[in-house]
Coordinates of C-alpha atoms in Angstrom, one line a residue:
M341 CA -0.1 0.3 -0.2
D342 CA 1.4 3.4 -1.3
F343 CA 0.4 6.1 1.0
G344 CA 2.7 8.5 -0.9
F345 CA 0.6 11.7 -2.2
S346 CA 1.8 11.9 -5.9
E347 CA -0.8 13.7 -8.1
E348 CA -0.1 11.4 -10.5
D349 CA -2.3 8.2 -11.5
D350 CA -2.2 5.6 -13.8
A351 CA -3.9 6.8 -17.3
F352 CA -6.4 3.8 -16.8
R353 CA -7.3 4.3 -13.0
R354 CA -8.1 8.2 -13.6
E355 CA -10.8 6.8 -17.0
A356 CA -12.3 4.6 -14.7
R357 CA -12.6 6.9 -12.0
E358 CA -14.2 9.7 -14.3
W359 CA -16.5 6.9 -15.9
L360 CA -17.8 5.7 -12.9
A361 CA -18.4 9.2 -10.9
S362 CA -20.4 9.8 -13.8
H363 CA -22.5 6.4 -14.4
V364 CA -22.3 5.0 -10.9
N365 CA -24.8 7.0 -8.9
Q366 CA -28.4 6.0 -8.6
T367 CA -30.0 3.1 -7.6
S368 CA -30.7 1.2 -10.4
H369 CA -27.2 2.0 -11.9
K370 CA -25.7 0.3 -8.6
R371 CA -27.3 -2.7 -9.1
T372 CA -26.1 -3.0 -12.6
W373 CA -22.6 -2.4 -10.9
E374 CA -23.5 -5.4 -8.6
R375 CA -24.3 -7.6 -11.2
T376 CA -21.6 -7.0 -13.3
L377 CA -19.4 -7.6 -10.7
G378 CA -21.0 -10.8 -9.8
A379 CA -21.1 -11.9 -13.6
A380 CA -17.5 -11.7 -13.8
G381 CA -17.4 -13.8 -10.1
W382 CA -15.8 -11.2 -7.9
I383 CA -18.5 -11.2 -5.5
G384 CA -18.0 -14.0 -3.0
L385 CA -14.4 -14.6 -2.4
G386 CA -14.2 -14.5 1.0
W387 CA -16.4 -17.3 1.7
A388 CA -15.2 -20.6 2.7
E389 CA -17.3 -22.1 0.3
A390 CA -17.4 -22.1 -3.7
G391 CA -20.0 -23.4 -5.6
Y392 CA -22.7 -20.6 -5.7
G393 CA -21.7 -18.9 -8.7
N394 CA -18.8 -17.1 -6.5
R395 CA -14.9 -17.8 -6.5
T396 CA -13.0 -18.6 -3.5
A397 CA -9.7 -16.7 -3.4
T398 CA -6.8 -17.1 -0.5
L399 CA -6.8 -14.2 2.2
T400 CA -3.4 -12.5 0.7
Q401 CA -5.6 -12.5 -2.8
Q402 CA -8.9 -11.3 -1.1
V403 CA -6.1 -8.3 0.4
A404 CA -5.4 -7.5 -3.3
W405 CA -8.5 -7.4 -4.9
A406 CA -9.7 -5.2 -1.7
E407 CA -6.9 -2.5 -2.3
E408 CA -6.8 -2.6 -6.0
Y409 CA -10.6 -1.8 -5.7
A410 CA -10.4 0.7 -3.5
R411 CA -7.4 2.2 -5.2
S412 CA -9.2 2.2 -9.0
G413 CA -11.5 4.8 -7.3
A414 CA -14.5 2.2 -8.1
P415 CA -17.9 2.9 -6.3
A416 CA -19.2 1.9 -2.9
R417 CA -20.8 -1.0 -2.9
S418 CA -24.7 -1.8 -2.5
G419 CA -24.2 -5.6 -2.0
H420 CA -21.4 -5.5 0.7
I421 CA -24.0 -6.6 3.8
G422 CA -24.6 -9.2 1.5
E423 CA -21.1 -10.5 0.6
N424 CA -19.4 -9.6 3.8
L425 CA -22.0 -10.5 6.6
L426 CA -24.6 -12.6 5.6
G427 CA -23.0 -15.0 3.5
P428 CA -19.8 -15.6 5.7
T429 CA -23.1 -16.2 8.1
L430 CA -24.7 -18.8 6.3
V431 CA -21.6 -20.5 5.2
A432 CA -21.1 -21.2 8.7
H433 CA -24.6 -21.5 10.1
G434 CA -27.3 -22.0 7.7
T435 CA -28.7 -25.2 6.3
E436 CA -28.1 -26.4 2.5
E437 CA -31.1 -25.2 1.9
Q438 CA -30.9 -21.7 3.0
K439 CA -27.1 -21.5 1.8
N440 CA -28.4 -22.9 -2.0
R441 CA -31.5 -20.1 -2.1
F442 CA -29.6 -17.3 -0.6
L443 CA -26.2 -17.0 -1.8
P444 CA -26.4 -17.5 -5.5
P445 CA -28.1 -14.2 -5.9
V446 CA -25.9 -12.5 -3.4
A447 CA -23.0 -13.8 -5.7
A448 CA -24.7 -12.5 -8.8
G449 CA -25.5 -9.1 -7.7
E450 CA -29.4 -9.3 -8.1
E451 CA -30.3 -9.4 -4.5
L452 CA -29.3 -6.1 -1.9
W453 CA -29.6 -6.8 2.2
C454 CA -29.5 -4.8 5.1
Q455 CA -28.9 -5.4 8.6
G456 CA -31.6 -5.1 11.2
Y457 CA -29.9 -4.8 14.6
S458 CA -30.0 -1.8 16.1
E459 CA -33.2 -0.3 17.8
P460 CA -34.2 3.2 19.3
G461 CA -33.9 1.9 22.8
A462 CA -31.2 -1.0 21.9
G463 CA -28.5 0.9 19.8
S464 CA -25.3 -0.4 21.3
D465 CA -26.9 -2.7 23.7
L466 CA -27.9 -5.4 21.1
A467 CA -29.2 -7.7 23.7
G468 CA -31.6 -5.3 25.1
I469 CA -33.6 -5.5 21.5
R470 CA -37.6 -5.2 21.9
T471 CA -38.5 -6.2 18.4
V472 CA -41.0 -9.8 18.7
A473 CA -41.3 -12.5 16.2
V474 CA -44.4 -14.6 17.4
R475 CA -44.7 -18.0 15.7
D476 CA -47.9 -18.3 13.4
G477 CA -48.1 -21.8 11.5
E478 CA -44.9 -21.8 9.2
R479 CA -44.8 -18.5 9.5
Y480 CA -43.6 -15.7 12.2
R481 CA -45.1 -12.2 12.4
I482 CA -42.8 -9.3 13.1
S483 CA -43.3 -6.5 14.9
G484 CA -41.0 -3.8 16.4
Q485 CA -38.8 -1.3 14.9
K486 CA -35.2 -1.0 13.8
I487 CA -32.8 2.4 13.5
W488 CA -29.6 3.2 11.5
T489 CA -30.6 0.5 9.0
S490 CA -28.0 1.3 6.4
L491 CA -29.3 0.9 2.8
A492 CA -32.6 -0.5 3.7
H493 CA -34.2 1.8 1.3
E494 CA -32.7 -0.1 -1.7
A495 CA -32.5 -4.0 0.1
D496 CA -34.5 -7.0 -1.1
W497 CA -34.2 -8.4 2.2
C498 CA -33.1 -8.0 5.8
F499 CA -31.8 -10.2 8.2
V500 CA -33.5 -9.5 11.6
L501 CA -32.7 -9.8 15.4
A502 CA -35.6 -10.5 17.1
R503 CA -37.3 -12.4 20.3
T504 CA -39.1 -15.1 19.4
E505 CA -39.2 -16.4 23.0
P506 CA -42.3 -14.4 25.2
D507 CA -40.8 -13.1 28.1
S508 CA -37.2 -13.7 27.9
R509 CA -34.3 -11.3 28.6
R510 CA -31.1 -10.1 27.4
H511 CA -29.2 -12.2 24.9
H512 CA -31.6 -15.4 25.5
G513 CA -34.7 -16.1 23.3
L514 CA -33.5 -14.5 20.3
S515 CA -33.8 -15.4 16.4
F516 CA -31.8 -14.7 13.3
L517 CA -34.7 -14.6 10.6
L518 CA -34.3 -13.6 7.1
V519 CA -37.3 -11.2 6.2
P520 CA -38.3 -9.9 2.9
M521 CA -38.1 -6.1 2.5
D522 CA -41.2 -5.9 -0.4
Q523 CA -44.0 -6.2 2.2
P524 CA -46.3 -2.9 1.6
G525 CA -48.5 -2.6 4.9
R526 CA -46.2 -4.8 6.5
I527 CA -42.7 -3.0 6.0
E528 CA -42.3 0.7 6.2
V529 CA -39.2 2.6 5.5
R530 CA -38.0 5.9 6.8
P531 CA -34.9 7.9 5.8
I532 CA -33.0 9.4 8.4
R533 CA -31.7 12.9 7.0
Q534 CA -27.9 13.7 8.1
M535 CA -26.2 16.7 8.7
T536 CA -24.6 15.9 5.2
G537 CA -28.3 16.3 3.6
T538 CA -27.8 12.9 2.5
S539 CA -30.0 9.6 4.0
D540 CA -28.1 6.7 4.0
F541 CA -29.4 5.2 7.5
N542 CA -33.2 4.5 7.8
E543 CA -35.7 3.4 10.6
V544 CA -37.6 0.3 9.5
F545 CA -41.1 -0.4 11.2
F546 CA -42.3 -3.9 11.1
D547 CA -46.0 -4.3 11.7
G548 CA -46.9 -8.0 11.3
A549 CA -44.3 -8.7 8.5
H550 CA -43.7 -12.5 7.3
A551 CA -40.5 -14.5 7.7
R552 CA -40.9 -18.1 7.0
V553 CA -39.6 -21.0 9.5
E554 CA -37.4 -21.9 7.0
H555 CA -35.7 -18.5 7.1
V556 CA -34.2 -18.9 10.8
V557 CA -30.6 -19.4 10.5
G558 CA -29.1 -21.1 13.7
G559 CA -32.2 -22.4 14.8
E560 CA -35.0 -20.8 16.9
G561 CA -33.6 -18.7 20.2
Q562 CA -29.8 -19.3 18.7
G563 CA -29.9 -15.5 17.1
W564 CA -27.6 -14.2 19.7
R565 CA -24.6 -17.0 18.7
V566 CA -25.3 -16.5 15.2
A567 CA -25.2 -12.5 16.1
M568 CA -22.1 -12.7 17.3
S569 CA -20.8 -14.6 14.7
L570 CA -22.0 -12.3 12.0
L571 CA -20.0 -9.5 14.0
G572 CA -16.7 -11.2 13.8
F573 CA -17.1 -11.0 9.8
E574 CA -17.9 -7.2 9.8
R575 CA -14.3 -6.3 10.3
G576 CA -11.3 -7.9 7.8
V577 CA -10.3 -7.8 4.6
S578 CA -12.5 -4.6 4.5
T579 CA -10.2 -2.7 6.9
L580 CA -7.5 -2.6 4.6
A581 CA -9.6 -1.3 1.9
Q582 CA -10.7 1.4 3.8
Q583 CA -7.1 2.2 4.3
I584 CA -6.8 3.3 0.9
G585 CA -9.7 5.3 1.0
F586 CA -8.2 7.1 4.1
A587 CA -5.0 7.4 2.3
E588 CA -6.1 9.6 -0.3
E589 CA -8.2 11.8 1.7
L590 CA -5.0 12.4 3.6
G591 CA -3.3 13.3 0.4
R592 CA -6.1 15.8 -0.4
V593 CA -5.3 17.0 2.9
V594 CA -1.6 17.4 2.6
R595 CA -1.8 19.1 -0.9
V596 CA -4.7 21.7 0.5
A597 CA -2.4 22.3 3.1
V598 CA 1.0 23.1 0.8
A599 CA -1.5 25.1 -1.3
T600 CA -2.9 27.3 1.2
G601 CA 0.4 27.8 3.2
A602 CA -1.2 26.1 6.2
V603 CA 1.5 23.9 6.2
R604 CA 4.4 25.9 7.7
D605 CA 2.3 26.4 11.2
P606 CA 4.5 24.0 13.1
V607 CA 1.2 22.8 14.3
V608 CA -0.5 21.9 11.7
R609 CA 2.7 20.4 10.3
E610 CA 2.8 18.3 13.5
R611 CA -0.9 17.3 12.6
L612 CA 0.0 16.3 9.2
V613 CA 2.7 13.9 10.4
R614 CA 0.9 12.5 13.0
Q615 CA -2.3 11.4 10.8
W616 CA 0.3 9.9 8.6
A617 CA 2.4 8.1 11.2
E618 CA -1.5 6.5 12.8
L619 CA -2.5 5.4 9.4
R620 CA 0.8 3.8 9.0
T621 CA 0.1 1.9 12.4
M622 CA -3.3 1.3 11.8
R623 CA -2.0 -0.6 8.4
W624 CA 0.5 -2.7 10.4
N625 CA -2.3 -3.7 13.0
A626 CA -4.6 -4.7 10.3
L627 CA -2.2 -6.9 8.8
R628 CA -1.1 -8.8 12.4
T629 CA -4.5 -9.4 13.0
L630 CA -5.8 -9.9 9.5
G631 CA -6.8 -13.8 9.3
G632 CA -6.6 -14.4 13.3
S633 CA -8.7 -15.8 15.8
G634 CA -9.4 -16.1 19.5
D635 CA -8.8 -12.4 20.0
P636 CA -11.7 -10.6 21.1
G637 CA -10.5 -7.3 21.6
A638 CA -9.0 -7.2 17.9
P639 CA -12.1 -5.6 16.1
S640 CA -12.9 -3.4 19.1
V641 CA -9.2 -1.8 18.9
A642 CA -9.5 -1.2 15.5
K643 CA -12.7 0.1 15.3
L644 CA -11.6 2.8 18.4
L645 CA -8.3 3.5 16.0
W646 CA -9.9 4.2 12.9
A647 CA -13.1 6.0 14.1
G648 CA -11.3 8.8 16.3
W649 CA -8.7 8.9 13.6
H650 CA -10.9 9.9 10.8
Q651 CA -12.8 12.6 12.8
R652 CA -9.4 14.1 13.5
L653 CA -8.8 14.2 9.7
G654 CA -12.3 15.4 8.9
E655 CA -11.4 18.3 11.5
L656 CA -8.1 19.3 9.8
A657 CA -9.7 19.1 6.1
V658 CA -11.6 22.1 7.0
G659 CA -9.0 23.6 9.5
V660 CA -6.4 24.0 6.8
R661 CA -8.7 25.9 4.4
G662 CA -9.5 28.0 7.2
A663 CA -12.7 30.3 6.5
A664 CA -12.6 29.3 3.1
A665 CA -14.2 25.9 4.5
S666 CA -17.6 27.4 5.4
V667 CA -18.4 28.4 2.0
G668 CA -20.8 26.0 0.0
P669 CA -19.3 25.0 -3.5
A670 CA -22.5 26.2 -5.0
D671 CA -25.3 28.9 -4.0
W672 CA -27.5 27.9 -1.4
S673 CA -31.2 28.6 -1.6
A674 CA -34.2 28.1 0.1
T675 CA -35.7 25.6 -2.2
A676 CA -32.7 23.6 -3.4
P677 CA -30.6 21.0 -0.8
Y678 CA -27.3 22.5 0.5
E679 CA -24.2 21.1 -1.6
L680 CA -21.3 19.8 0.2
D681 CA -17.8 19.9 -0.9
A682 CA -15.4 16.6 -0.3
D683 CA -13.9 18.2 2.7
Q684 CA -17.1 19.7 4.5
H685 CA -18.4 16.2 3.5
L686 CA -15.6 14.2 5.2
F687 CA -16.0 16.6 8.5
L688 CA -19.8 16.5 9.0
F689 CA -20.2 12.6 8.1
S690 CA -16.9 11.6 9.9
R691 CA -18.7 13.3 13.5
A692 CA -20.9 9.6 13.2
D693 CA -17.9 7.2 13.0
T694 CA -17.3 7.1 16.7
I695 CA -21.2 6.3 17.0
Y696 CA -22.2 3.7 14.1
G697 CA -21.0 0.3 14.3
G698 CA -20.7 0.0 18.5
S699 CA -19.8 3.3 19.7
D700 CA -16.6 4.5 21.3
Q701 CA -18.1 3.4 24.8
V702 CA -19.0 -0.1 23.8
Q703 CA -15.5 -0.8 22.3
R704 CA -14.1 0.6 25.3
T705 CA -16.4 -1.9 27.6
I706 CA -15.8 -5.1 25.3
I707 CA -11.9 -4.4 25.8
A708 CA -12.4 -4.1 29.5
E709 CA -14.8 -6.9 30.1
R710 CA -13.5 -9.7 27.4
V711 CA -9.8 -8.5 27.1
L712 CA -8.5 -6.8 31.0
G713 CA -10.9 -9.2 32.6
L714 CA -12.5 -6.2 34.6
P715 CA -15.9 -6.4 36.1
R716 CA -18.7 -6.5 34.0
E717 CA -20.9 -3.6 33.6
P718 CA -24.6 -3.9 35.4
K719 CA -26.9 -4.4 32.5
G720 CA -30.8 -3.4 33.8
A721 CA -33.4 -5.8 33.0
V722 CA -35.3 -5.8 29.5

């Protein structure tokens, strides 16, 4: 991984970036892009099993693919939740029928997924969920609310953690359900508008939504075990690809600091060097822990490192521009949504980095309890 800040770029990559930026933006184009990747066999490289329309790759090959994908400027994936979270979970815990039904459409880029975990009263405290699923013959009827659900407005399916045993508490009595999103009147998706003006997250309301009994992964009441297994797949090869994007953002900030003269400030220089050094450290830590198992604190340490680093980069991105950072790239009007340039978007969106995916407080609690062996934090009854 090259952390240099050269403005030169390979001609192919430059042309690819321009084409992708102009074509892969709307939902229909994102789906076309997923199908294109699927047709070439590039979805599901990290699954432990082949035969579902995917090809498998070694860990080194997966890293090379992920880094080159990020370095080329290819668009953010719409199918990453199905590929990187659901796929490995089904390989580990799904029945043959479930794998044969759901993995081929993911590998082909045909079906997109979202994750139904967090709730208004149980965002970081996953065991406190209140969404219920009541058995009704060969189906479950699901009632409740999920929040901060990424890509729910585009997804075809959602894997939902719900309480299937009445009066159960905490991590007991939960099940992992595969739920179709196309249920008008039973599922409502409401976008959440963010500071950036975009709506990447959603509220999802379930009002008697159906899920088939054969679409319970791992068995009824085993949802916590399956959910924890899924979270173990959440951070891996993708972390190294993420750092490619971070390096490009840092390179842009350095170039702006030079152009504006902010780099002459010794404090700014020190902050830039620190950002560079910390990014290098994150890379070596990711390589050190990649493919490892049995270290319950590794994912939490990684999340703490990159979330805080990215927030500080956002602050630095607007700081080196001075007052100019407060002016948008287009005139504002009361009838049109405001626009942000790349640095402004980085600054505002990165405020959420220390919250989503498990807040910093939750990550520190995991490290304290599971790694350092400190007394467990008291949890209230549900």
